[in-house]
Structure formats: C-alpha cells, structure tokens
Amino acid sequence: NAGVTQTPKFQVLKTGQSMTLQCAQDMNHEYMSWYRQDPGMGLRLIHYSVGAGITDQGEVPNGYNVSRSTTEDFPLRLLSAAPSQTSVYFCASSYVGQQETQYFGPGTRLLVL
Amino acid sequence: RKEVEQDPGPFNVPEGATVAFNCTYSNSASQSFFWYRQDCRKEPKLLMSVYSSGNEDGRFTAQLNRASQYISLLIRDSKLSDSATYLCVVNTLATGNQFYFGTGTSLTVIP
C-alpha cells in the first residue's frame, strides 16, 4: 500500500493564481481531510469528507474548494491564491469509528508571492 | 476557546530524564484520544492511542482523565531520538468525525 500520497511536494504561486493540490489514498478509508499547518497555530482543518459525494467545511474553509468523486481521491482547490495561504498542507485519511486514527500524507509546501 | 490546548514548551531535557506533557480538551462528547509525533518538516505520525484505563508502550505512558478532560503523556528514560513535537489529538464522532489538534509541545533531548 502506498498509504496517503500528495502532489506536488512544493509549489510557488503568484497572487491570484489557482491550483489544485492532489491527495489520494489506497486504504479504502471513508474519511479524508485537508489541514494547513502554520507556525504557532497547529493543524487547522480546512475541509473534510466522510465518503464519496459528501464534503463539509472545517475551521478555515474560505478560499478553498474540495470535491470527493471517488473514495480514493480528495483534491483541494485554491481558487485565487493569496499570500495568507502560504502554508504546509497535509491530507489525511481514516476509517470512521472510535479510536480509528488518521494517516497523513507527506505534505505540500506552498508559497504564494 | 480552543478545542485542544497544550503547553507549547519547549522542553529541553537531558538524556535519561523523565518528561511529562499535558493536554486539555473542551468538548465532553469527545470519544477518542491520541498522541502524535511530528518530526521537523515531516507529517504527523501516530505515537499511541489513549484509553480510559491508561496505556503503556515501552517508555511511553498515556493517561486520560475524562472527568477533568485531561490527557497526559509520560516519556521515561528519554533518548536523543525522542526529540520532536508531540501533538495531542481529540476525535469527536458527534461533530462529523472531526479530529482536533493541539498546537504541539516541542521536546529536545540533550546529550
């Protein structure tokens, strides 16, 4: 199993550009999520999904869109990048249930100029 | 109020020392609890789950106090390789299976 994979690993964008961060998992997990991690802020939930066709907002959803057309994939779209979106983005997945833990991808480091 | 609060540290301890990290959570409906470890510029990885009865994994012991909404992690006989950031994580199925992360506690073990 590859686990959770993310692409790209690094990206530099100009303000106003759009892009999609890719996330895929091969563990048949129902739950997938996107976080951003900033210094001193910890991991903050952007969007999450409990299954194909179902998505919901997390703590910091503004400026991001997601979709879940398959169990395996959960892309995160930045609609119009802003410098405030400079961050490290992690995708994670898990089964749904008590004590089911999350598995994280390696992260995407994004710099918006 | 934050869902999960941790002392950010940093903790700088000598090799062989015992160190304890604490964490509190605000939602009494939370059902699952974890400690994750995150190395510099890497993704978080599960260190251990935390059970109501407390649990131990080698040099690591986790405790949960539901009445006080408090979680702890004890590391005995610290090794240089224990240097990392430790994240307290709480899962609440009632709010859509959301996982809430503390900001992390930084540990450096000094030779």
mmCIF file with all atom_site columns, C-alpha atoms in Angstrom:
data_model
loop_
_atom_site.group_PDB
_atom_site.id
_atom_site.type_symbol
_atom_site.label_atom_id
_atom_site.label_alt_id
_atom_site.label_comp_id
_atom_site.label_asym_id
_atom_site.label_entity_id
_atom_site.label_seq_id
_atom_site.pdbx_PDB_ins_code
_atom_site.Cartn_x
_atom_site.Cartn_y
_atom_site.Cartn_z
_atom_site.occupancy
_atom_site.B_iso_or_equiv
_atom_site.pdbx_formal_charge
_atom_site.auth_seq_id
_atom_site.auth_comp_id
_atom_site.auth_asym_id
_atom_site.auth_atom_id
_atom_site.pdbx_PDB_model_num
ATOM 1   C CA . ASN A 1 1   ? 0.000   0.000  0.000  1.00 0.00 ? 1   ASN A CA 1
ATOM 2   C CA . ALA A 1 2   ? 1.218   3.497  -0.849 1.00 0.00 ? 2   ALA A CA 1
ATOM 3   C CA . GLY A 1 3   ? -0.834  4.961  2.015  1.00 0.00 ? 3   GLY A CA 1
ATOM 4   C CA . VAL A 1 4   ? -1.674  8.642  1.552  1.00 0.00 ? 4   VAL A CA 1
ATOM 5   C CA . THR A 1 5   ? 0.063   10.397 -1.313 1.00 0.00 ? 5   THR A CA 1
ATOM 6   C CA . GLN A 1 6   ? 0.146   14.110 -2.068 1.00 0.00 ? 6   GLN A CA 1
ATOM 7   C CA . THR A 1 7   ? 1.332   16.073 -5.068 1.00 0.00 ? 7   THR A CA 1
ATOM 8   C CA . PRO A 1 8   ? 3.100   18.358 -5.573 1.00 0.00 ? 8   PRO A CA 1
ATOM 9   C CA . LYS A 1 9   ? 5.608   18.423 -2.725 1.00 0.00 ? 9   LYS A CA 1
ATOM 10  C CA . PHE A 1 10  ? 6.451   22.067 -3.303 1.00 0.00 ? 10  PHE A CA 1
ATOM 11  C CA . GLN A 1 11  ? 4.708   24.855 -5.196 1.00 0.00 ? 11  GLN A CA 1
ATOM 12  C CA . VAL A 1 12  ? 5.240   28.566 -5.709 1.00 0.00 ? 12  VAL A CA 1
ATOM 13  C CA . LEU A 1 13  ? 2.277   30.619 -6.899 1.00 0.00 ? 13  LEU A CA 1
ATOM 14  C CA . LYS A 1 14  ? 1.668   34.242 -7.668 1.00 0.00 ? 14  LYS A CA 1
ATOM 15  C CA . THR A 1 15  ? -1.204  36.052 -6.016 1.00 0.00 ? 15  THR A CA 1
ATOM 16  C CA . GLY A 1 16  ? -4.417  35.390 -7.899 1.00 0.00 ? 16  GLY A CA 1
ATOM 17  C CA . GLN A 1 17  ? -3.343  32.124 -9.488 1.00 0.00 ? 17  GLN A CA 1
ATOM 18  C CA . SER A 1 18  ? -5.375  28.983 -8.944 1.00 0.00 ? 18  SER A CA 1
ATOM 19  C CA . MET A 1 19  ? -4.164  25.451 -8.426 1.00 0.00 ? 19  MET A CA 1
ATOM 20  C CA . THR A 1 20  ? -5.201  22.029 -7.199 1.00 0.00 ? 20  THR A CA 1
ATOM 21  C CA . LEU A 1 21  ? -3.400  20.039 -4.538 1.00 0.00 ? 21  LEU A CA 1
ATOM 22  C CA . GLN A 1 22  ? -3.849  16.335 -5.129 1.00 0.00 ? 22  GLN A CA 1
ATOM 23  C CA . CYS A 1 23  ? -4.440  13.724 -2.433 1.00 0.00 ? 23  CYS A CA 1
ATOM 24  C CA . ALA A 1 24  ? -5.038  10.012 -2.854 1.00 0.00 ? 24  ALA A CA 1
ATOM 25  C CA . GLN A 1 25  ? -5.253  7.031  -0.508 1.00 0.00 ? 25  GLN A CA 1
ATOM 26  C CA . ASP A 1 26  ? -5.379  3.305  -1.227 1.00 0.00 ? 26  ASP A CA 1
ATOM 27  C CA . MET A 1 27  ? -6.633  2.086  2.155  1.00 0.00 ? 27  MET A CA 1
ATOM 28  C CA . ASN A 1 28  ? -10.352 2.344  1.335  1.00 0.00 ? 28  ASN A CA 1
ATOM 29  C CA . HIS A 1 29  ? -10.812 4.922  4.098  1.00 0.00 ? 29  HIS A CA 1
ATOM 30  C CA . GLU A 1 30  ? -14.178 6.649  4.258  1.00 0.00 ? 30  GLU A CA 1
ATOM 31  C CA . TYR A 1 31  ? -12.875 9.787  5.931  1.00 0.00 ? 31  TYR A CA 1
ATOM 32  C CA . MET A 1 32  ? -10.484 12.208 4.264  1.00 0.00 ? 32  MET A CA 1
ATOM 33  C CA . SER A 1 33  ? -9.448  15.680 5.316  1.00 0.00 ? 33  SER A CA 1
ATOM 34  C CA . TRP A 1 34  ? -7.240  18.622 4.493  1.00 0.00 ? 34  TRP A CA 1
ATOM 35  C CA . TYR A 1 35  ? -5.292  20.610 7.073  1.00 0.00 ? 35  TYR A CA 1
ATOM 36  C CA . ARG A 1 36  ? -2.996  23.554 6.928  1.00 0.00 ? 36  ARG A CA 1
ATOM 37  C CA . GLN A 1 37  ? -0.158  23.960 9.399  1.00 0.00 ? 37  GLN A CA 1
ATOM 38  C CA . ASP A 1 38  ? 1.269   27.349 10.255 1.00 0.00 ? 38  ASP A CA 1
ATOM 39  C CA . PRO A 1 39  ? 3.868   28.204 12.919 1.00 0.00 ? 39  PRO A CA 1
ATOM 40  C CA . GLY A 1 40  ? 2.275   28.551 16.353 1.00 0.00 ? 40  GLY A CA 1
ATOM 41  C CA . MET A 1 41  ? -1.186  27.645 15.025 1.00 0.00 ? 41  MET A CA 1
ATOM 42  C CA . GLY A 1 42  ? -1.052  23.890 14.930 1.00 0.00 ? 42  GLY A CA 1
ATOM 43  C CA . LEU A 1 43  ? -3.008  21.900 12.375 1.00 0.00 ? 43  LEU A CA 1
ATOM 44  C CA . ARG A 1 44  ? -6.252  23.537 11.292 1.00 0.00 ? 44  ARG A CA 1
ATOM 45  C CA . LEU A 1 45  ? -8.963  21.674 9.428  1.00 0.00 ? 45  LEU A CA 1
ATOM 46  C CA . ILE A 1 46  ? -9.902  23.157 6.046  1.00 0.00 ? 46  ILE A CA 1
ATOM 47  C CA . HIS A 1 47  ? -12.423 20.674 4.615  1.00 0.00 ? 47  HIS A CA 1
ATOM 48  C CA . TYR A 1 48  ? -13.289 17.070 5.224  1.00 0.00 ? 48  TYR A CA 1
ATOM 49  C CA . SER A 1 49  ? -15.308 14.254 3.710  1.00 0.00 ? 49  SER A CA 1
ATOM 50  C CA . VAL A 1 50  ? -16.949 11.202 5.262  1.00 0.00 ? 50  VAL A CA 1
ATOM 51  C CA . GLY A 1 51  ? -17.461 9.460  1.933  1.00 0.00 ? 51  GLY A CA 1
ATOM 52  C CA . ALA A 1 52  ? -17.722 9.869  -1.818 1.00 0.00 ? 52  ALA A CA 1
ATOM 53  C CA . GLY A 1 53  ? -20.068 12.704 -2.721 1.00 0.00 ? 53  GLY A CA 1
ATOM 54  C CA . ILE A 1 54  ? -20.044 14.181 0.797  1.00 0.00 ? 54  ILE A CA 1
ATOM 55  C CA . THR A 1 55  ? -17.908 17.131 1.862  1.00 0.00 ? 55  THR A CA 1
ATOM 56  C CA . ASP A 1 56  ? -18.103 19.636 4.674  1.00 0.00 ? 56  ASP A CA 1
ATOM 57  C CA . GLN A 1 57  ? -16.284 22.686 5.923  1.00 0.00 ? 57  GLN A CA 1
ATOM 58  C CA . GLY A 1 58  ? -13.774 22.684 8.708  1.00 0.00 ? 58  GLY A CA 1
ATOM 59  C CA . GLU A 1 59  ? -12.374 25.518 10.746 1.00 0.00 ? 59  GLU A CA 1
ATOM 60  C CA . VAL A 1 60  ? -10.746 27.550 7.920  1.00 0.00 ? 60  VAL A CA 1
ATOM 61  C CA . PRO A 1 61  ? -12.562 26.807 4.620  1.00 0.00 ? 61  PRO A CA 1
ATOM 62  C CA . ASN A 1 62  ? -12.505 30.254 2.988  1.00 0.00 ? 62  ASN A CA 1
ATOM 63  C CA . GLY A 1 63  ? -10.574 30.373 -0.274 1.00 0.00 ? 63  GLY A CA 1
ATOM 64  C CA . TYR A 1 64  ? -10.607 26.589 -0.750 1.00 0.00 ? 64  TYR A CA 1
ATOM 65  C CA . ASN A 1 65  ? -12.883 24.138 -2.521 1.00 0.00 ? 65  ASN A CA 1
ATOM 66  C CA . VAL A 1 66  ? -12.963 20.349 -2.381 1.00 0.00 ? 66  VAL A CA 1
ATOM 67  C CA . SER A 1 67  ? -14.783 17.511 -4.070 1.00 0.00 ? 67  SER A CA 1
ATOM 68  C CA . ARG A 1 68  ? -14.943 13.778 -3.426 1.00 0.00 ? 68  ARG A CA 1
ATOM 69  C CA . SER A 1 69  ? -15.989 11.950 -6.566 1.00 0.00 ? 69  SER A CA 1
ATOM 70  C CA . THR A 1 70  ? -14.266 8.699  -5.552 1.00 0.00 ? 70  THR A CA 1
ATOM 71  C CA . THR A 1 71  ? -13.302 7.076  -2.266 1.00 0.00 ? 71  THR A CA 1
ATOM 72  C CA . GLU A 1 72  ? -9.625  7.329  -3.179 1.00 0.00 ? 72  GLU A CA 1
ATOM 73  C CA . ASP A 1 73  ? -9.213  10.977 -4.203 1.00 0.00 ? 73  ASP A CA 1
ATOM 74  C CA . PHE A 1 74  ? -9.793  14.247 -2.383 1.00 0.00 ? 74  PHE A CA 1
ATOM 75  C CA . PRO A 1 75  ? -8.336  17.237 -4.258 1.00 0.00 ? 75  PRO A CA 1
ATOM 76  C CA . LEU A 1 76  ? -8.084  20.690 -2.686 1.00 0.00 ? 76  LEU A CA 1
ATOM 77  C CA . ARG A 1 77  ? -8.514  23.685 -4.962 1.00 0.00 ? 77  ARG A CA 1
ATOM 78  C CA . LEU A 1 78  ? -7.209  27.155 -4.270 1.00 0.00 ? 78  LEU A CA 1
ATOM 79  C CA . LEU A 1 79  ? -9.475  29.466 -6.203 1.00 0.00 ? 79  LEU A CA 1
ATOM 80  C CA . SER A 1 80  ? -7.382  32.662 -6.194 1.00 0.00 ? 80  SER A CA 1
ATOM 81  C CA . ALA A 1 81  ? -4.200  32.277 -4.191 1.00 0.00 ? 81  ALA A CA 1
ATOM 82  C CA . ALA A 1 82  ? -3.333  34.872 -1.557 1.00 0.00 ? 82  ALA A CA 1
ATOM 83  C CA . PRO A 1 83  ? -0.117  35.302 0.467  1.00 0.00 ? 83  PRO A CA 1
ATOM 84  C CA . SER A 1 84  ? -2.111  34.311 3.585  1.00 0.00 ? 84  SER A CA 1
ATOM 85  C CA . GLN A 1 85  ? -2.427  30.839 2.056  1.00 0.00 ? 85  GLN A CA 1
ATOM 86  C CA . THR A 1 86  ? 1.308   30.284 2.280  1.00 0.00 ? 86  THR A CA 1
ATOM 87  C CA . SER A 1 87  ? 1.468   27.204 4.465  1.00 0.00 ? 87  SER A CA 1
ATOM 88  C CA . VAL A 1 88  ? 2.143   23.494 4.642  1.00 0.00 ? 88  VAL A CA 1
ATOM 89  C CA . TYR A 1 89  ? -0.888  21.462 3.587  1.00 0.00 ? 89  TYR A CA 1
ATOM 90  C CA . PHE A 1 90  ? -1.496  17.944 4.840  1.00 0.00 ? 90  PHE A CA 1
ATOM 91  C CA . CYS A 1 91  ? -4.051  15.474 3.613  1.00 0.00 ? 91  CYS A CA 1
ATOM 92  C CA . ALA A 1 92  ? -5.159  12.703 5.971  1.00 0.00 ? 92  ALA A CA 1
ATOM 93  C CA . SER A 1 93  ? -7.480  9.730  5.887  1.00 0.00 ? 93  SER A CA 1
ATOM 94  C CA . SER A 1 94  ? -9.015  7.255  8.295  1.00 0.00 ? 94  SER A CA 1
ATOM 95  C CA . TYR A 1 95  ? -11.796 4.778  8.836  1.00 0.00 ? 95  TYR A CA 1
ATOM 96  C CA . VAL A 1 96  ? -14.758 6.181  10.736 1.00 0.00 ? 96  VAL A CA 1
ATOM 97  C CA . GLY A 1 97  ? -15.152 4.775  14.209 1.00 0.00 ? 97  GLY A CA 1
ATOM 98  C CA . GLN A 1 98  ? -13.921 5.010  17.749 1.00 0.00 ? 98  GLN A CA 1
ATOM 99  C CA . GLN A 1 99  ? -10.155 5.018  18.141 1.00 0.00 ? 99  GLN A CA 1
ATOM 100 C CA . GLU A 1 100 ? -9.664  4.943  14.378 1.00 0.00 ? 100 GLU A CA 1
ATOM 101 C CA . THR A 1 101 ? -6.617  7.072  13.817 1.00 0.00 ? 101 THR A CA 1
ATOM 102 C CA . GLN A 1 102 ? -5.676  9.264  10.881 1.00 0.00 ? 102 GLN A CA 1
ATOM 103 C CA . TYR A 1 103 ? -2.862  8.643  8.442  1.00 0.00 ? 103 TYR A CA 1
ATOM 104 C CA . PHE A 1 104 ? -1.165  11.663 6.911  1.00 0.00 ? 104 PHE A CA 1
ATOM 105 C CA . GLY A 1 105 ? 0.382   12.323 3.548  1.00 0.00 ? 105 GLY A CA 1
ATOM 106 C CA . PRO A 1 106 ? 3.879   13.856 3.352  1.00 0.00 ? 106 PRO A CA 1
ATOM 107 C CA . GLY A 1 107 ? 2.555   17.383 2.866  1.00 0.00 ? 107 GLY A CA 1
ATOM 108 C CA . THR A 1 108 ? 2.668   20.100 0.216  1.00 0.00 ? 108 THR A CA 1
ATOM 109 C CA . ARG A 1 109 ? 4.678   23.240 0.935  1.00 0.00 ? 109 ARG A CA 1
ATOM 110 C CA . LEU A 1 110 ? 3.017   26.203 -0.755 1.00 0.00 ? 110 LEU A CA 1
ATOM 111 C CA . LEU A 1 111 ? 4.455   29.681 -1.134 1.00 0.00 ? 111 LEU A CA 1
ATOM 112 C CA . VAL A 1 112 ? 2.239   32.441 -2.504 1.00 0.00 ? 112 VAL A CA 1
ATOM 113 C CA . LEU A 1 113 ? 4.078   35.556 -3.615 1.00 0.00 ? 113 LEU A CA 1
ATOM 114 C CA . ARG B 2 1   ? -11.985 28.587 23.393 1.00 0.00 ? 1   ARG B CA 1
ATOM 115 C CA . LYS B 2 2   ? -9.710  26.129 21.592 1.00 0.00 ? 2   LYS B CA 1
ATOM 116 C CA . GLU B 2 3   ? -10.854 22.540 21.345 1.00 0.00 ? 3   GLU B CA 1
ATOM 117 C CA . VAL B 2 4   ? -7.466  21.250 22.486 1.00 0.00 ? 4   VAL B CA 1
ATOM 118 C CA . GLU B 2 5   ? -4.865  23.138 24.482 1.00 0.00 ? 5   GLU B CA 1
ATOM 119 C CA . GLN B 2 6   ? -1.274  22.128 25.085 1.00 0.00 ? 6   GLN B CA 1
ATOM 120 C CA . ASP B 2 7   ? 1.717   23.702 26.745 1.00 0.00 ? 7   ASP B CA 1
ATOM 121 C CA . PRO B 2 8   ? 3.933   24.557 23.726 1.00 0.00 ? 8   PRO B CA 1
ATOM 122 C CA . GLY B 2 9   ? 7.162   24.218 25.673 1.00 0.00 ? 9   GLY B CA 1
ATOM 123 C CA . PRO B 2 10  ? 9.876   23.983 24.588 1.00 0.00 ? 10  PRO B CA 1
ATOM 124 C CA . PHE B 2 11  ? 11.041  21.250 26.874 1.00 0.00 ? 11  PHE B CA 1
ATOM 125 C CA . ASN B 2 12  ? 14.814  20.725 26.911 1.00 0.00 ? 12  ASN B CA 1
ATOM 126 C CA . VAL B 2 13  ? 15.779  17.671 28.942 1.00 0.00 ? 13  VAL B CA 1
ATOM 127 C CA . PRO B 2 14  ? 18.954  15.602 29.354 1.00 0.00 ? 14  PRO B CA 1
ATOM 128 C CA . GLU B 2 15  ? 19.173  12.057 28.087 1.00 0.00 ? 15  GLU B CA 1
ATOM 129 C CA . GLY B 2 16  ? 17.667  9.630  30.551 1.00 0.00 ? 16  GLY B CA 1
ATOM 130 C CA . ALA B 2 17  ? 15.261  12.154 32.051 1.00 0.00 ? 17  ALA B CA 1
ATOM 131 C CA . THR B 2 18  ? 11.546  11.643 32.503 1.00 0.00 ? 18  THR B CA 1
ATOM 132 C CA . VAL B 2 19  ? 9.296   14.252 30.927 1.00 0.00 ? 19  VAL B CA 1
ATOM 133 C CA . ALA B 2 20  ? 5.532   14.724 31.004 1.00 0.00 ? 20  ALA B CA 1
ATOM 134 C CA . PHE B 2 21  ? 3.251   16.568 28.611 1.00 0.00 ? 21  PHE B CA 1
ATOM 135 C CA . ASN B 2 22  ? -0.269  17.671 29.392 1.00 0.00 ? 22  ASN B CA 1
ATOM 136 C CA . CYS B 2 23  ? -3.265  18.497 27.282 1.00 0.00 ? 23  CYS B CA 1
ATOM 137 C CA . THR B 2 24  ? -6.844  19.578 27.961 1.00 0.00 ? 24  THR B CA 1
ATOM 138 C CA . TYR B 2 25  ? -9.870  19.344 25.694 1.00 0.00 ? 25  TYR B CA 1
ATOM 139 C CA . SER B 2 26  ? -13.099 21.316 25.773 1.00 0.00 ? 26  SER B CA 1
ATOM 140 C CA . ASN B 2 27  ? -15.756 19.013 24.287 1.00 0.00 ? 27  ASN B CA 1
ATOM 141 C CA . SER B 2 28  ? -17.025 16.491 26.809 1.00 0.00 ? 28  SER B CA 1
ATOM 142 C CA . ALA B 2 29  ? -18.547 14.475 23.924 1.00 0.00 ? 29  ALA B CA 1
ATOM 143 C CA . SER B 2 30  ? -15.086 13.657 22.567 1.00 0.00 ? 30  SER B CA 1
ATOM 144 C CA . GLN B 2 31  ? -14.587 9.934  22.306 1.00 0.00 ? 31  GLN B CA 1
ATOM 145 C CA . SER B 2 32  ? -11.133 9.141  21.016 1.00 0.00 ? 32  SER B CA 1
ATOM 146 C CA . PHE B 2 33  ? -7.764  10.465 22.056 1.00 0.00 ? 33  PHE B CA 1
ATOM 147 C CA . PHE B 2 34  ? -4.304  10.176 20.593 1.00 0.00 ? 34  PHE B CA 1
ATOM 148 C CA . TRP B 2 35  ? -0.758  11.379 20.842 1.00 0.00 ? 35  TRP B CA 1
ATOM 149 C CA . TYR B 2 36  ? 1.028   12.036 17.566 1.00 0.00 ? 36  TYR B CA 1
ATOM 150 C CA . ARG B 2 37  ? 4.672   12.762 16.975 1.00 0.00 ? 37  ARG B CA 1
ATOM 151 C CA . GLN B 2 38  ? 5.865   15.199 14.324 1.00 0.00 ? 38  GLN B CA 1
ATOM 152 C CA . ASP B 2 39  ? 9.482   15.487 13.277 1.00 0.00 ? 39  ASP B CA 1
ATOM 153 C CA . CYS B 2 40  ? 10.764  18.694 11.719 1.00 0.00 ? 40  CYS B CA 1
ATOM 154 C CA . ARG B 2 41  ? 9.326   19.228 8.231  1.00 0.00 ? 41  ARG B CA 1
ATOM 155 C CA . LYS B 2 42  ? 7.570   15.857 8.292  1.00 0.00 ? 42  LYS B CA 1
ATOM 156 C CA . GLU B 2 43  ? 3.978   14.720 8.584  1.00 0.00 ? 43  GLU B CA 1
ATOM 157 C CA . PRO B 2 44  ? 2.440   13.835 11.959 1.00 0.00 ? 44  PRO B CA 1
ATOM 158 C CA . LYS B 2 45  ? 2.530   10.132 12.808 1.00 0.00 ? 45  LYS B CA 1
ATOM 159 C CA . LEU B 2 46  ? 0.579   8.253  15.433 1.00 0.00 ? 46  LEU B CA 1
ATOM 160 C CA . LEU B 2 47  ? 2.568   7.637  18.600 1.00 0.00 ? 47  LEU B CA 1
ATOM 161 C CA . MET B 2 48  ? -0.177  5.995  20.611 1.00 0.00 ? 48  MET B CA 1
ATOM 162 C CA . SER B 2 49  ? -3.875  5.955  21.278 1.00 0.00 ? 49  SER B CA 1
ATOM 163 C CA . VAL B 2 50  ? -5.059  6.937  24.744 1.00 0.00 ? 50  VAL B CA 1
ATOM 164 C CA . TYR B 2 51  ? -7.536  4.711  26.536 1.00 0.00 ? 51  TYR B CA 1
ATOM 165 C CA . SER B 2 52  ? -9.628  5.421  29.607 1.00 0.00 ? 52  SER B CA 1
ATOM 166 C CA . SER B 2 53  ? -7.737  2.800  31.584 1.00 0.00 ? 53  SER B CA 1
ATOM 167 C CA . GLY B 2 54  ? -4.396  4.313  30.618 1.00 0.00 ? 54  GLY B CA 1
ATOM 168 C CA . ASN B 2 55  ? -1.918  2.528  28.424 1.00 0.00 ? 55  ASN B CA 1
ATOM 169 C CA . GLU B 2 56  ? 1.776   1.961  28.144 1.00 0.00 ? 56  GLU B CA 1
ATOM 170 C CA . ASP B 2 57  ? 4.026   1.294  25.180 1.00 0.00 ? 57  ASP B CA 1
ATOM 171 C CA . GLY B 2 58  ? 7.614   0.757  26.222 1.00 0.00 ? 58  GLY B CA 1
ATOM 172 C CA . ARG B 2 59  ? 8.930   4.024  27.646 1.00 0.00 ? 59  ARG B CA 1
ATOM 173 C CA . PHE B 2 60  ? 5.709   5.880  26.844 1.00 0.00 ? 60  PHE B CA 1
ATOM 174 C CA . THR B 2 61  ? 2.650   6.044  29.094 1.00 0.00 ? 61  THR B CA 1
ATOM 175 C CA . ALA B 2 62  ? -0.589  7.825  28.234 1.00 0.00 ? 62  ALA B CA 1
ATOM 176 C CA . GLN B 2 63  ? -3.347  8.692  30.652 1.00 0.00 ? 63  GLN B CA 1
ATOM 177 C CA . LEU B 2 64  ? -6.866  10.014 30.173 1.00 0.00 ? 64  LEU B CA 1
ATOM 178 C CA . ASN B 2 65  ? -8.992  11.721 32.810 1.00 0.00 ? 65  ASN B CA 1
ATOM 179 C CA . ARG B 2 66  ? -12.475 12.177 31.361 1.00 0.00 ? 66  ARG B CA 1
ATOM 180 C CA . ALA B 2 67  ? -13.823 13.971 34.434 1.00 0.00 ? 67  ALA B CA 1
ATOM 181 C CA . SER B 2 68  ? -11.146 16.678 34.137 1.00 0.00 ? 68  SER B CA 1
ATOM 182 C CA . GLN B 2 69  ? -10.957 16.436 30.328 1.00 0.00 ? 69  GLN B CA 1
ATOM 183 C CA . TYR B 2 70  ? -7.234  15.998 30.588 1.00 0.00 ? 70  TYR B CA 1
ATOM 184 C CA . ILE B 2 71  ? -4.725  13.850 28.693 1.00 0.00 ? 71  ILE B CA 1
ATOM 185 C CA . SER B 2 72  ? -1.101  13.238 29.539 1.00 0.00 ? 72  SER B CA 1
ATOM 186 C CA . LEU B 2 73  ? 1.968   11.621 28.010 1.00 0.00 ? 73  LEU B CA 1
ATOM 187 C CA . LEU B 2 74  ? 4.921   10.468 30.067 1.00 0.00 ? 74  LEU B CA 1
ATOM 188 C CA . ILE B 2 75  ? 8.248   9.619  28.476 1.00 0.00 ? 75  ILE B CA 1
ATOM 189 C CA . ARG B 2 76  ? 10.747  7.765  30.634 1.00 0.00 ? 76  ARG B CA 1
ATOM 190 C CA . ASP B 2 77  ? 14.481  7.376  30.001 1.00 0.00 ? 77  ASP B CA 1
ATOM 191 C CA . SER B 2 78  ? 14.474  9.989  27.229 1.00 0.00 ? 78  SER B CA 1
ATOM 192 C CA . LYS B 2 79  ? 16.547  9.259  24.135 1.00 0.00 ? 79  LYS B CA 1
ATOM 193 C CA . LEU B 2 80  ? 18.021  11.726 21.647 1.00 0.00 ? 80  LEU B CA 1
ATOM 194 C CA . SER B 2 81  ? 15.669  10.231 19.073 1.00 0.00 ? 81  SER B CA 1
ATOM 195 C CA . ASP B 2 82  ? 12.665  11.359 21.136 1.00 0.00 ? 82  ASP B CA 1
ATOM 196 C CA . SER B 2 83  ? 13.350  14.971 20.090 1.00 0.00 ? 83  SER B CA 1
ATOM 197 C CA . ALA B 2 84  ? 10.252  16.045 18.173 1.00 0.00 ? 84  ALA B CA 1
ATOM 198 C CA . THR B 2 85  ? 6.974   17.889 18.567 1.00 0.00 ? 85  THR B CA 1
ATOM 199 C CA . TYR B 2 86  ? 4.221   15.947 20.320 1.00 0.00 ? 86  TYR B CA 1
ATOM 200 C CA . LEU B 2 87  ? 0.647   16.653 19.290 1.00 0.00 ? 87  LEU B CA 1
ATOM 201 C CA . CYS B 2 88  ? -2.397  15.948 21.415 1.00 0.00 ? 88  CYS B CA 1
ATOM 202 C CA . VAL B 2 89  ? -5.350  14.924 19.240 1.00 0.00 ? 89  VAL B CA 1
ATOM 203 C CA . VAL B 2 90  ? -9.022  14.520 20.098 1.00 0.00 ? 90  VAL B CA 1
ATOM 204 C CA . ASN B 2 91  ? -11.685 12.954 17.867 1.00 0.00 ? 91  ASN B CA 1
ATOM 205 C CA . THR B 2 92  ? -15.353 13.745 18.163 1.00 0.00 ? 92  THR B CA 1
ATOM 206 C CA . LEU B 2 93  ? -17.622 11.462 16.141 1.00 0.00 ? 93  LEU B CA 1
ATOM 207 C CA . ALA B 2 94  ? -20.635 13.602 17.032 1.00 0.00 ? 94  ALA B CA 1
ATOM 208 C CA . THR B 2 95  ? -19.215 16.511 15.013 1.00 0.00 ? 95  THR B CA 1
ATOM 209 C CA . GLY B 2 96  ? -18.630 14.535 11.826 1.00 0.00 ? 96  GLY B CA 1
ATOM 210 C CA . ASN B 2 97  ? -15.598 12.578 12.923 1.00 0.00 ? 97  ASN B CA 1
ATOM 211 C CA . GLN B 2 98  ? -13.525 15.729 13.230 1.00 0.00 ? 98  GLN B CA 1
ATOM 212 C CA . PHE B 2 99  ? -10.044 15.476 14.661 1.00 0.00 ? 99  PHE B CA 1
ATOM 213 C CA . TYR B 2 100 ? -8.845  18.423 16.734 1.00 0.00 ? 100 TYR B CA 1
ATOM 214 C CA . PHE B 2 101 ? -5.145  19.015 17.175 1.00 0.00 ? 101 PHE B CA 1
ATOM 215 C CA . GLY B 2 102 ? -3.276  20.835 19.867 1.00 0.00 ? 102 GLY B CA 1
ATOM 216 C CA . THR B 2 103 ? -0.525  23.190 18.750 1.00 0.00 ? 103 THR B CA 1
ATOM 217 C CA . GLY B 2 104 ? 2.079   20.702 19.903 1.00 0.00 ? 104 GLY B CA 1
ATOM 218 C CA . THR B 2 105 ? 4.751   20.529 22.578 1.00 0.00 ? 105 THR B CA 1
ATOM 219 C CA . SER B 2 106 ? 8.361   20.725 21.449 1.00 0.00 ? 106 SER B CA 1
ATOM 220 C CA . LEU B 2 107 ? 10.847  18.355 23.077 1.00 0.00 ? 107 LEU B CA 1
ATOM 221 C CA . THR B 2 108 ? 14.614  18.452 22.692 1.00 0.00 ? 108 THR B CA 1
ATOM 222 C CA . VAL B 2 109 ? 16.648  15.758 24.403 1.00 0.00 ? 109 VAL B CA 1
ATOM 223 C CA . ILE B 2 110 ? 20.185  16.947 25.091 1.00 0.00 ? 110 ILE B CA 1
ATOM 224 C CA . PRO B 2 111 ? 23.221  14.632 25.207 1.00 0.00 ? 111 PRO B CA 1
#
